[in-house]
CSV table of C-alpha atoms and ligand atoms in Angstrom, one decimal:
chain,number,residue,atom,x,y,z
A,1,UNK,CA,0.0,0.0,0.0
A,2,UNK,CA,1.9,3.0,-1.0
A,3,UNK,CA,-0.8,5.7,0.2
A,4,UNK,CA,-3.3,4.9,3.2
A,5,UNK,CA,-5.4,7.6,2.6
A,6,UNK,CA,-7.2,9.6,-0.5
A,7,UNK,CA,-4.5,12.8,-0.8
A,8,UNK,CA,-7.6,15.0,-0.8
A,9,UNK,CA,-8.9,13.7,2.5
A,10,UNK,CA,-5.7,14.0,4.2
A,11,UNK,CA,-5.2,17.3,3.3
A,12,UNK,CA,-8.8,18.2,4.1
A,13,UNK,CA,-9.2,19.8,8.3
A,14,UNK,CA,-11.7,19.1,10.7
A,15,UNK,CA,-14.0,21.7,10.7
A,16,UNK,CA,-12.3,24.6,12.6
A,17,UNK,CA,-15.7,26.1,14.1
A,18,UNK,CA,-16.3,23.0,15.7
A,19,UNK,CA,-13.0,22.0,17.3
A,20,UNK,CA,-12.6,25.4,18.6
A,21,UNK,CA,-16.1,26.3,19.7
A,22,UNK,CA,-15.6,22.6,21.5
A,23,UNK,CA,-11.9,23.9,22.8
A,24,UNK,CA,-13.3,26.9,24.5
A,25,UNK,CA,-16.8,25.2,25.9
A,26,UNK,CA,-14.5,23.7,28.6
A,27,UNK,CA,-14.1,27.0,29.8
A,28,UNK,CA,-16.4,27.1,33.0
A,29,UNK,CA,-19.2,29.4,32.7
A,30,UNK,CA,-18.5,30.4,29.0
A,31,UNK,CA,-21.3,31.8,27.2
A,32,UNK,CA,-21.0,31.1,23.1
A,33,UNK,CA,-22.1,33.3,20.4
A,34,UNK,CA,-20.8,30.5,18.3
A,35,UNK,CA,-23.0,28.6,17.1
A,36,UNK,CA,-25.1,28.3,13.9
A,37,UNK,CA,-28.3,27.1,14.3
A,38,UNK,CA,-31.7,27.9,16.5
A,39,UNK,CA,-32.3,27.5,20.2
A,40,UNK,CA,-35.6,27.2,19.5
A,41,UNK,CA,-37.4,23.8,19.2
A,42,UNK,CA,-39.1,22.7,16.4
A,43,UNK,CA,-42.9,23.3,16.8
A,44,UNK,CA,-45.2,20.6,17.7
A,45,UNK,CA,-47.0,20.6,14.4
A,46,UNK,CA,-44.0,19.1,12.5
A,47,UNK,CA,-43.1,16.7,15.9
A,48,UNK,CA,-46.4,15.6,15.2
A,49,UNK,CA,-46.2,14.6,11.6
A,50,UNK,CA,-43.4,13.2,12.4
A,51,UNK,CA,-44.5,10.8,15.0
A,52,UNK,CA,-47.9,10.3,12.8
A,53,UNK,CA,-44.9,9.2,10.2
A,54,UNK,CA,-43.8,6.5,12.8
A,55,UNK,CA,-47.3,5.7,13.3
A,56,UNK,CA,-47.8,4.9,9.8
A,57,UNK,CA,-45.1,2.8,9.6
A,58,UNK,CA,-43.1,5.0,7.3
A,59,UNK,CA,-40.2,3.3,8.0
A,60,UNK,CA,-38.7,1.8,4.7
A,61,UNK,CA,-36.5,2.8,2.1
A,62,UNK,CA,-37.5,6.2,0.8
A,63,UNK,CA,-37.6,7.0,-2.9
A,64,UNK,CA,-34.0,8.3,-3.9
A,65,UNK,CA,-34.8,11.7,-4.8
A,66,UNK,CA,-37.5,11.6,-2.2
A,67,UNK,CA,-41.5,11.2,-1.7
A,68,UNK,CA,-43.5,12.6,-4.0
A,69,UNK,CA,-46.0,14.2,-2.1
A,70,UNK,CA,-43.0,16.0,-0.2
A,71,UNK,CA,-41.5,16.9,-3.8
A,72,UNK,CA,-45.1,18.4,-4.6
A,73,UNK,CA,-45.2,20.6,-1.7
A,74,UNK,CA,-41.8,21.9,-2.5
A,75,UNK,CA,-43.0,23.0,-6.5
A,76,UNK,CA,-46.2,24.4,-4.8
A,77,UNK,CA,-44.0,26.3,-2.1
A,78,UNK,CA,-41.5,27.8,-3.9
A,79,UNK,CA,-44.4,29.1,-6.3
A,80,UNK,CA,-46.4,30.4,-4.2
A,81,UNK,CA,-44.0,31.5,-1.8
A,82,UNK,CA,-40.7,32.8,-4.2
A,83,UNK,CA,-42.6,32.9,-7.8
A,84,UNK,CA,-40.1,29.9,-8.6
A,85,UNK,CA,-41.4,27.3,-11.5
A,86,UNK,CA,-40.1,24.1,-10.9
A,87,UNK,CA,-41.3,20.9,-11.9
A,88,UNK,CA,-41.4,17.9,-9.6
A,89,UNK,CA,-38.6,16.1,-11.7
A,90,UNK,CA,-36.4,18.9,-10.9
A,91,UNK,CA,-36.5,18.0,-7.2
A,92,UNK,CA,-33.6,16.7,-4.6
A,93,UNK,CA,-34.3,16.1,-1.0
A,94,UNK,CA,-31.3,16.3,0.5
A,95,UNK,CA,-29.9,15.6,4.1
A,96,UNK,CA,-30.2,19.5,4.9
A,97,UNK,CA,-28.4,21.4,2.3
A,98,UNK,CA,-24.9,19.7,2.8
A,99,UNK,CA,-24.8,16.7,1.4
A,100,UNK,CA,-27.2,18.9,-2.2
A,101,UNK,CA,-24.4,20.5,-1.8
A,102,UNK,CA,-21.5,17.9,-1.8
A,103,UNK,CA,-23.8,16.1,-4.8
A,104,UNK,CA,-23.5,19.2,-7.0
A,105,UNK,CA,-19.8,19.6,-6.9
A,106,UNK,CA,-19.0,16.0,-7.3
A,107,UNK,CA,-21.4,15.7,-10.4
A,108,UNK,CA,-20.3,18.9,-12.0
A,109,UNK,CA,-16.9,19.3,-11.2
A,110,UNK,CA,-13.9,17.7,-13.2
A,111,UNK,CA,-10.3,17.9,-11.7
A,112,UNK,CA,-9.0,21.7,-12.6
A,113,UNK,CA,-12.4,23.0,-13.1
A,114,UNK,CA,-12.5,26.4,-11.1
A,115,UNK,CA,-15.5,27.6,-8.5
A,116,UNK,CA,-15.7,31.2,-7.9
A,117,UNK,CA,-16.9,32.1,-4.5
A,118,UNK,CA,-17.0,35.6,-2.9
A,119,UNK,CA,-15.2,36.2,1.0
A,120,UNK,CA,-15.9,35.7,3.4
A,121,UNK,CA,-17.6,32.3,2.9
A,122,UNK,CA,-19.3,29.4,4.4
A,123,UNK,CA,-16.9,26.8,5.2
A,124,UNK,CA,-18.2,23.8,4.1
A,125,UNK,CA,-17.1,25.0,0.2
A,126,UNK,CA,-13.9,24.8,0.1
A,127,UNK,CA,-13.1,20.8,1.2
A,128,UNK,CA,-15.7,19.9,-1.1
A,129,UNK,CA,-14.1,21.6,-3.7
A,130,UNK,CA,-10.6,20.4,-2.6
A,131,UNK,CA,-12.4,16.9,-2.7
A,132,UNK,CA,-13.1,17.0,-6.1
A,133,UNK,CA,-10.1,18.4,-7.4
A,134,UNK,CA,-11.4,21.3,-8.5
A,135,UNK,CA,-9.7,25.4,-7.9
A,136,UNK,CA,-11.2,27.2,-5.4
A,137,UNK,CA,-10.8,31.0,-6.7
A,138,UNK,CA,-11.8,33.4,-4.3
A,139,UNK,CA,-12.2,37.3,-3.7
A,140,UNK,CA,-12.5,39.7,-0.9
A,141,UNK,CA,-15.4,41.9,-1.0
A,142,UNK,CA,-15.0,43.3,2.3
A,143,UNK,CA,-13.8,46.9,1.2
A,144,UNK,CA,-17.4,46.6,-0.8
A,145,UNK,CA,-19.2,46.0,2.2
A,146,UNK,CA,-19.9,42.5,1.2
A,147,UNK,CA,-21.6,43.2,-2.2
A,148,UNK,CA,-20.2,42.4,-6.0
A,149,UNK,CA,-17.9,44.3,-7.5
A,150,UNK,CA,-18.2,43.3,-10.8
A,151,UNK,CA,-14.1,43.9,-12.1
A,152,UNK,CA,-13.4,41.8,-9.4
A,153,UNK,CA,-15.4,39.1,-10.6
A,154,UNK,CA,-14.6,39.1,-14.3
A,155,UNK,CA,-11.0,39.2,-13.0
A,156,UNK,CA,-11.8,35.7,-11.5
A,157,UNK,CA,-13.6,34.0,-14.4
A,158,UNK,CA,-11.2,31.7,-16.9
A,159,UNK,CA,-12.1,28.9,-19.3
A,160,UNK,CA,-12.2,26.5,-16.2
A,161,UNK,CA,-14.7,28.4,-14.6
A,162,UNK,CA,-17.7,25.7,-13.4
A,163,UNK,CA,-19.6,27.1,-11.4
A,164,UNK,CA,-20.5,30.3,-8.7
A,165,UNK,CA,-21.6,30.2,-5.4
A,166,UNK,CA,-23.8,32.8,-4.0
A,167,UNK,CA,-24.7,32.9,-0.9
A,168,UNK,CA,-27.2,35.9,0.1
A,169,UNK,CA,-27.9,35.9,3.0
A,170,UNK,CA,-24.3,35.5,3.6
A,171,UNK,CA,-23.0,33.1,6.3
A,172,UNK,CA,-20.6,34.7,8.2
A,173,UNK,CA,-21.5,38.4,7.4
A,174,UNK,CA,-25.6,37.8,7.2
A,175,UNK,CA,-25.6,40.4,4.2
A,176,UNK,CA,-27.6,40.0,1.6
A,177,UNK,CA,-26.9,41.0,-2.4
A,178,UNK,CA,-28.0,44.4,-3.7
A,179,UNK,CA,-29.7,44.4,-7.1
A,180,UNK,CA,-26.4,45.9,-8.7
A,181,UNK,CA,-24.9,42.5,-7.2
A,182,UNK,CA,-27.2,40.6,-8.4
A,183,UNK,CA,-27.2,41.9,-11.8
A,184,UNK,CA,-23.3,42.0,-12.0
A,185,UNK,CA,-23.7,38.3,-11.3
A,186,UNK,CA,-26.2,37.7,-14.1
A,187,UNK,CA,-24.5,39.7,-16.8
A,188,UNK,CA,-21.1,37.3,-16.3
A,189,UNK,CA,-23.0,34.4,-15.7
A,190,UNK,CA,-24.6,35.0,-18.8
A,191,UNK,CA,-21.2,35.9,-21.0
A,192,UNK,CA,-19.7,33.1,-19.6
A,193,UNK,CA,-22.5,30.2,-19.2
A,194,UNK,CA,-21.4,29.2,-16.0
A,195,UNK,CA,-23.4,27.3,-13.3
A,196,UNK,CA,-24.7,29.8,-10.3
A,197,UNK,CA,-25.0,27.9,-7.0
A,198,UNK,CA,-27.3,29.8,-4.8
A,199,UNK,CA,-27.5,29.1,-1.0
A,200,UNK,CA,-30.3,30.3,0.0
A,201,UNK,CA,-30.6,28.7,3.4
A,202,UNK,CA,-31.5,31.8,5.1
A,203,UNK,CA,-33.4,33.1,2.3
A,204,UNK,CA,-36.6,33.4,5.0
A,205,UNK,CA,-34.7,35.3,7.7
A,206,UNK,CA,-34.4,38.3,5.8
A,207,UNK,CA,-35.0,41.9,7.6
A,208,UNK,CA,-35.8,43.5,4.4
A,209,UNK,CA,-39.1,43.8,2.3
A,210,UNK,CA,-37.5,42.4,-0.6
A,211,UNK,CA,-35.0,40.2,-1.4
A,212,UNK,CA,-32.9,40.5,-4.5
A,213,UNK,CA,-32.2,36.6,-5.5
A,214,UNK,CA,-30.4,35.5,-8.8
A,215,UNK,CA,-33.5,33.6,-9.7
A,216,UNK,CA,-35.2,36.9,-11.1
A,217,UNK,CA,-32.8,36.5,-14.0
A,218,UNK,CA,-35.1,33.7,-15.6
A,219,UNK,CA,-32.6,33.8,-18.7
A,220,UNK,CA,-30.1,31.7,-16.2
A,221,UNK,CA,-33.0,29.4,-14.8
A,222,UNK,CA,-31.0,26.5,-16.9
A,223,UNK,CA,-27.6,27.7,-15.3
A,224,UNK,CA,-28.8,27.9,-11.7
A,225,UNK,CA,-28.8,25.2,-9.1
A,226,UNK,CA,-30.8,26.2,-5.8
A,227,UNK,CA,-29.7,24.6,-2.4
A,228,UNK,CA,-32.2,25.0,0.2
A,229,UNK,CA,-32.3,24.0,3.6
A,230,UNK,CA,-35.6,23.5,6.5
A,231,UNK,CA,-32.6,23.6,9.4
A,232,UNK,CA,-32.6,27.4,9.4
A,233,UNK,CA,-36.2,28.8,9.3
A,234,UNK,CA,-38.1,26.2,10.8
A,235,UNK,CA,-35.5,25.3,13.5
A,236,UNK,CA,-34.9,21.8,12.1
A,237,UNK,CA,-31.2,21.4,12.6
A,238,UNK,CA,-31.2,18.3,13.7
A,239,UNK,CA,-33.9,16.7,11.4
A,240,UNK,CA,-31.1,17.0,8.1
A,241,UNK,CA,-33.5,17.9,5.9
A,242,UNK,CA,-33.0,20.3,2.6
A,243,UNK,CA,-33.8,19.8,-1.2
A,244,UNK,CA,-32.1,20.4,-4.7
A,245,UNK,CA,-33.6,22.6,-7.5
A,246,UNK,CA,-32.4,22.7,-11.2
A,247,UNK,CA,-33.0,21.9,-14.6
A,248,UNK,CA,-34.0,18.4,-15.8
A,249,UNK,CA,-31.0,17.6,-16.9
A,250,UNK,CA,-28.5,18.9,-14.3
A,251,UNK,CA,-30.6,17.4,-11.7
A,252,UNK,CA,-31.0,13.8,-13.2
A,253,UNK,CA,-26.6,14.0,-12.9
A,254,UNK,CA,-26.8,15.3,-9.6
A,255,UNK,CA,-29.4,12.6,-8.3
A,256,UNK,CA,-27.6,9.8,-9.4
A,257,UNK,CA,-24.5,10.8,-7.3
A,258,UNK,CA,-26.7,11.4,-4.3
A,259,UNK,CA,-28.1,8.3,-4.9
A,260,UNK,CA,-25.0,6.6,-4.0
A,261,UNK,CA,-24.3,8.7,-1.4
A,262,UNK,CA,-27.4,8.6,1.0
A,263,UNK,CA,-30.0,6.4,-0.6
A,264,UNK,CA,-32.6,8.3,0.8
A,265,UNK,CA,-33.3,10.9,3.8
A,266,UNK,CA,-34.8,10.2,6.6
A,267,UNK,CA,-38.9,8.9,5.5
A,268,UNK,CA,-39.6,10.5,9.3
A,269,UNK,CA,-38.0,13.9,8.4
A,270,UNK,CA,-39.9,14.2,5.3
A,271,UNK,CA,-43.0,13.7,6.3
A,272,UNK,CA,-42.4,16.2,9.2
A,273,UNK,CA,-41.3,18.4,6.2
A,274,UNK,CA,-44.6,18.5,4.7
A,275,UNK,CA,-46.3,20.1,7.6
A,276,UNK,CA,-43.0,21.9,8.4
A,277,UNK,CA,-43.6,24.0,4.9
A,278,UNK,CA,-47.0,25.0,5.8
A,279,UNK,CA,-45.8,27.1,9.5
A,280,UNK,CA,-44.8,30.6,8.9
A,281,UNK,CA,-41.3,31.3,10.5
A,282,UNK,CA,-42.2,35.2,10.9
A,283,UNK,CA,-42.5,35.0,14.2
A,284,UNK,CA,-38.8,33.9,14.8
A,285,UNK,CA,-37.7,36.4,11.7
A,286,UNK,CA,-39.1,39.1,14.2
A,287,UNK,CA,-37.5,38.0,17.2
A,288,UNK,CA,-33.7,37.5,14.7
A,289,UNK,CA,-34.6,41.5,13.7
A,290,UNK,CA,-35.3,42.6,17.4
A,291,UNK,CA,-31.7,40.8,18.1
A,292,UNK,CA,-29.8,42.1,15.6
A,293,UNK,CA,-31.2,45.9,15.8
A,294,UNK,CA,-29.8,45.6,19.7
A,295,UNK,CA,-26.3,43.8,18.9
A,296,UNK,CA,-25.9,46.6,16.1
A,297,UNK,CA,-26.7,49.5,18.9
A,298,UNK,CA,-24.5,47.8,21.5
A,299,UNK,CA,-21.6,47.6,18.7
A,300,UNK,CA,-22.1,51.4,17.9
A,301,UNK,CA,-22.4,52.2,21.9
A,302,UNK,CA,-18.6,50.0,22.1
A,303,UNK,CA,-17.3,51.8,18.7
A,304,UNK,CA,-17.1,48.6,17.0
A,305,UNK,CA,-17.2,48.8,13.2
A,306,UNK,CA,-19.6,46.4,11.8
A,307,UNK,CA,-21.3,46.4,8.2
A,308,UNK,CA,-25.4,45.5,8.8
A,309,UNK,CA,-26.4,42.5,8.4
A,310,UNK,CA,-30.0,42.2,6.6
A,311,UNK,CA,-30.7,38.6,6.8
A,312,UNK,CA,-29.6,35.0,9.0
A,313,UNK,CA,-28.2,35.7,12.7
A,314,UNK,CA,-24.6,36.5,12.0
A,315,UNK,CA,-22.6,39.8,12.3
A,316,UNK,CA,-19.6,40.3,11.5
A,317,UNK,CA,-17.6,43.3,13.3
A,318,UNK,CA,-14.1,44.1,12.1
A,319,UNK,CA,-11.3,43.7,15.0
A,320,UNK,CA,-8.5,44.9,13.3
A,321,UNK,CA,-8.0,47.8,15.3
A,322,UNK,CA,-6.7,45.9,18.0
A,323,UNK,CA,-3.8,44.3,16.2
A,324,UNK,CA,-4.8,40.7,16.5
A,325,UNK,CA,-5.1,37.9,14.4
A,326,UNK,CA,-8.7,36.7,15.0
A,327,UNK,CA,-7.7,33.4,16.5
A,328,UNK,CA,-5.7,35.3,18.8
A,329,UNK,CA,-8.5,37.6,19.7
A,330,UNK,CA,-11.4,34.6,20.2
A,331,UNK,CA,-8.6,33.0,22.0
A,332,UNK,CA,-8.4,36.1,24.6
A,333,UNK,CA,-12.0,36.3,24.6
A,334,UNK,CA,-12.9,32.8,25.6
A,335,UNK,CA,-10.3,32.3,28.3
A,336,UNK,CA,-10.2,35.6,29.7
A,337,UNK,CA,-13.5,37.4,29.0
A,338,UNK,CA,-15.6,33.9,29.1
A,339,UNK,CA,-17.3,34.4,25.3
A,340,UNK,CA,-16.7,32.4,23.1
A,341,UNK,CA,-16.8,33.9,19.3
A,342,UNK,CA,-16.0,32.8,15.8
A,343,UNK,CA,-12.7,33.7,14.4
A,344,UNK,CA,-13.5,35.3,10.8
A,345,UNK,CA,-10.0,33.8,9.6
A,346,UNK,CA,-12.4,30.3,9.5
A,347,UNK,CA,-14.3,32.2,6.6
A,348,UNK,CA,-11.1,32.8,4.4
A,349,UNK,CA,-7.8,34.3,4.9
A,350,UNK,CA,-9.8,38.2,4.3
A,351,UNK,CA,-12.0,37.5,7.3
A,352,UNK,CA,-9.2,38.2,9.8
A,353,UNK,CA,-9.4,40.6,10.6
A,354,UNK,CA,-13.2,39.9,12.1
A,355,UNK,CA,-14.8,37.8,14.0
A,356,UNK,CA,-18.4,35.8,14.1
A,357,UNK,CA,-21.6,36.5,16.4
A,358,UNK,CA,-24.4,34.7,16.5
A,359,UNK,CA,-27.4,36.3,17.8
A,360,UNK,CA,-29.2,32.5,17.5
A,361,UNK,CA,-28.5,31.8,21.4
A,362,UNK,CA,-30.6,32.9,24.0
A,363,UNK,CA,-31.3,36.5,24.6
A,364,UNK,CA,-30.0,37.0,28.1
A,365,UNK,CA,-27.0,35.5,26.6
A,366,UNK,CA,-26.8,38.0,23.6
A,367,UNK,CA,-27.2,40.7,26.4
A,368,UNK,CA,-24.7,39.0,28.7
A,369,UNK,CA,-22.1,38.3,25.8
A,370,UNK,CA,-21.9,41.2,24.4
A,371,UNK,CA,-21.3,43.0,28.0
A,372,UNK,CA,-18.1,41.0,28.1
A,373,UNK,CA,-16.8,41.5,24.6
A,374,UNK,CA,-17.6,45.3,25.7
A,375,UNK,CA,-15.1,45.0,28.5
A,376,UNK,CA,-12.9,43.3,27.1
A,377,UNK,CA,-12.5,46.1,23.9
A,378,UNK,CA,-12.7,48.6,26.8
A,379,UNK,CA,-9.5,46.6,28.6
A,380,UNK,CA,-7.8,46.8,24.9
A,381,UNK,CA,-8.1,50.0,24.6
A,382,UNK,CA,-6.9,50.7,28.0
A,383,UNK,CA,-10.1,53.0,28.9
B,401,PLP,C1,-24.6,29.1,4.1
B,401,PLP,C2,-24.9,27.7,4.6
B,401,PLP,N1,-25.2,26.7,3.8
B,401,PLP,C3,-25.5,25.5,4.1
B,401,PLP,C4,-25.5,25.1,5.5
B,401,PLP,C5,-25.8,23.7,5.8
B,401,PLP,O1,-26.9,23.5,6.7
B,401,PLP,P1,-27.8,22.2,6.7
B,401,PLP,O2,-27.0,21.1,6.1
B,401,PLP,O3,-28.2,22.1,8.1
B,401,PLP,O4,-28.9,22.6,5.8
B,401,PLP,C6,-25.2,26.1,6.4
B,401,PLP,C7,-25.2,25.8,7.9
B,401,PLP,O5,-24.7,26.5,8.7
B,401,PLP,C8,-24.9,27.4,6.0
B,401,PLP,O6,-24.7,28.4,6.9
């Protein structure tokens, strides 16, 4: 055996939120703005059609790409609810988004192909990428406030460009695309006949009235793959539940991969997603908008630079006034202030010089957490 291991795989990390939120949760009586996900439960509608599920003995294999009646819903949803047109064949359920995700790099992407994505990003990307031996070419957009500029993009695209990812809201910075982003998008997706991957996990946490989304431009609908996600919205984390959307044919490649790689999802967590599609997360986008209007007042009150955030719960303040990397400044905060934060660095190399909040946990511990990052700025400073 000359190598043990796939090369890619090797080189590949653990996730670097996870082993450090887990480092610094030793730390007795932490509180963490780390992590990613809801602390509310998932309402007792969708527990119920989920243990009606059980009930009914839906317990077997699922169909591949999922059950039809859950596949309907999804078509009727994202009409209704986004003005999408999709046809039932051009549904995925996927174990949350990830593993949509994983299945459209691995069916589209041939070793040197190149994947665009804008920084800071999500960091489940780039291994999958790396996995597939594709480039990952990246570019900052934090002196754009997070939006497109569209030089910078064109300077990115080559004749291996595959495919975009877009991501708005934006996980770590919770910004969302302008229009002029948006469009800048469309006009060199269009030149170029690239794929566009949207995320659009958080696309129903959004504090604005309208969302700009890529899926306007219906002249792309063949180039655009949607990964979408119940985890977020409906608090269903744990449930690994998400779907594909794309044309015929892209899908028919994608689902075959998927195939292989989970079968099926969960017959219990599709069910619940039925009746999980028909509750109306406003209540918790109102509660994520109450949240985020207070972090942004106490960042202004501790002169802490942040661009706002207009969708998911993450801000992302810049740190680099106190001259620390931001592991070194997480690190600070975790063991001597007792927060524990994300460092942006986790996001790509750009994100340095700033650091993650979620404003997901409880309240008190919003309140309570952002008291201690206070005095721990005010310690910096020396005031
Ligand atoms: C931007 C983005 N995409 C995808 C995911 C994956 O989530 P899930 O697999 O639970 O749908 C996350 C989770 O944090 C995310 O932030």
């Amino acid at each position: 055996m000359k190598e043990r291991f796939n090369r890619q795989v090797t080189n590949i990390q653990f996730s670097g939120i996870r082993s450090f939120s887990e480092e610094v949760s030793k730390v007795e009586g932490i509180i963490s703005m780390t992590i990613g996900e809801p602390e509310f439960a998932t309402e007792q509608i969708i527990k119920d059609a989920a243990i009606e599920a059980l009930n009914r003995d839906f317990t077997h294999y699922p169909p591949s790409v999922g059950f039809l009646d859950l596949r309907r819903k999804i078509v009727e949803f994202e009409k209704e609810k986004h003005g999408l047109t999709y046809d039932v064949s051009e549904v995925v359920i996927t174990n949350g988004a990830t593993s949509g995700l994983a299945a459209v790099f691995m069916a589209l992407l041939n070793p040197g192909d190149e994947v665009i994505i804008p920084e800071p990003m999500y960091v489940a990307y780039a291994p999958m990428i790396a996995y597939c031996q594709a480039k990952l070419v990246s570019f900052d957009t934090s002196s754009e406030d997070y939006q497109i500029d569209e030089a910078k993009l064109r300077a990115c695209v080559s004749e291996h460009t595959k495919i975009l990812v877009l991501t708005s809201p934006n996980n770590p910075t919770g910004c969302v695309y302008t229009q002029e982003s948006i469009d800048a998008i469309a006009r060199v997706a269009k030149e170029y006949g690239f794929f566009v991957l949207s995320d659009d996990v958080y696309n129903q946490l959004v504090y604005l009235d309208h969302l700009p989304t890529i899926h306007d431009h219906t002249e792309l609908r063949d180039q655009i793959i949607i990964a979408q996600s119940l985890s977020k919205p409906y608090a269903m984390t744990g449930w690994r539940i998400g779907y594909l959307l794309g044309e015929t044919s892209v899908i028919r490649e994608i689902a075959k991969i998927h195939q292989y790689l989970v079968t099926g999802i969960s017959s219990i967590s599709q069910k619940a997603a039925i009746a999980a599609l028909d509750t109306d997360p406003s209540t918790v986008r109102e509660i994520y908008r109450r949240r985020k209007a207070f972090a942004m007042k106490r960042f202004q009150e501790m002169g802490l630079p942040c661009v706002e955030p207009q969708g998911a719960f993450y801000l992302f303040p810049n740190i680099s006034e106190f001259k620390m990397d931001s592991l070194a400044f997480c690190r600070k905060a975790a063991y001597e202030y007792k927060v524990a934060l994300v460092p942006g660095v986790y996001f790509g190399k750009s994100g340095d010089t700033n650091i993650r909040i979620s404003f997901a946990c409880k309240e008190e511990e919003l309140k309570e957490g952002l008291n201690r990052l206070e005095k721990m700025i005010r310690d910096l400073r020396g005031n």
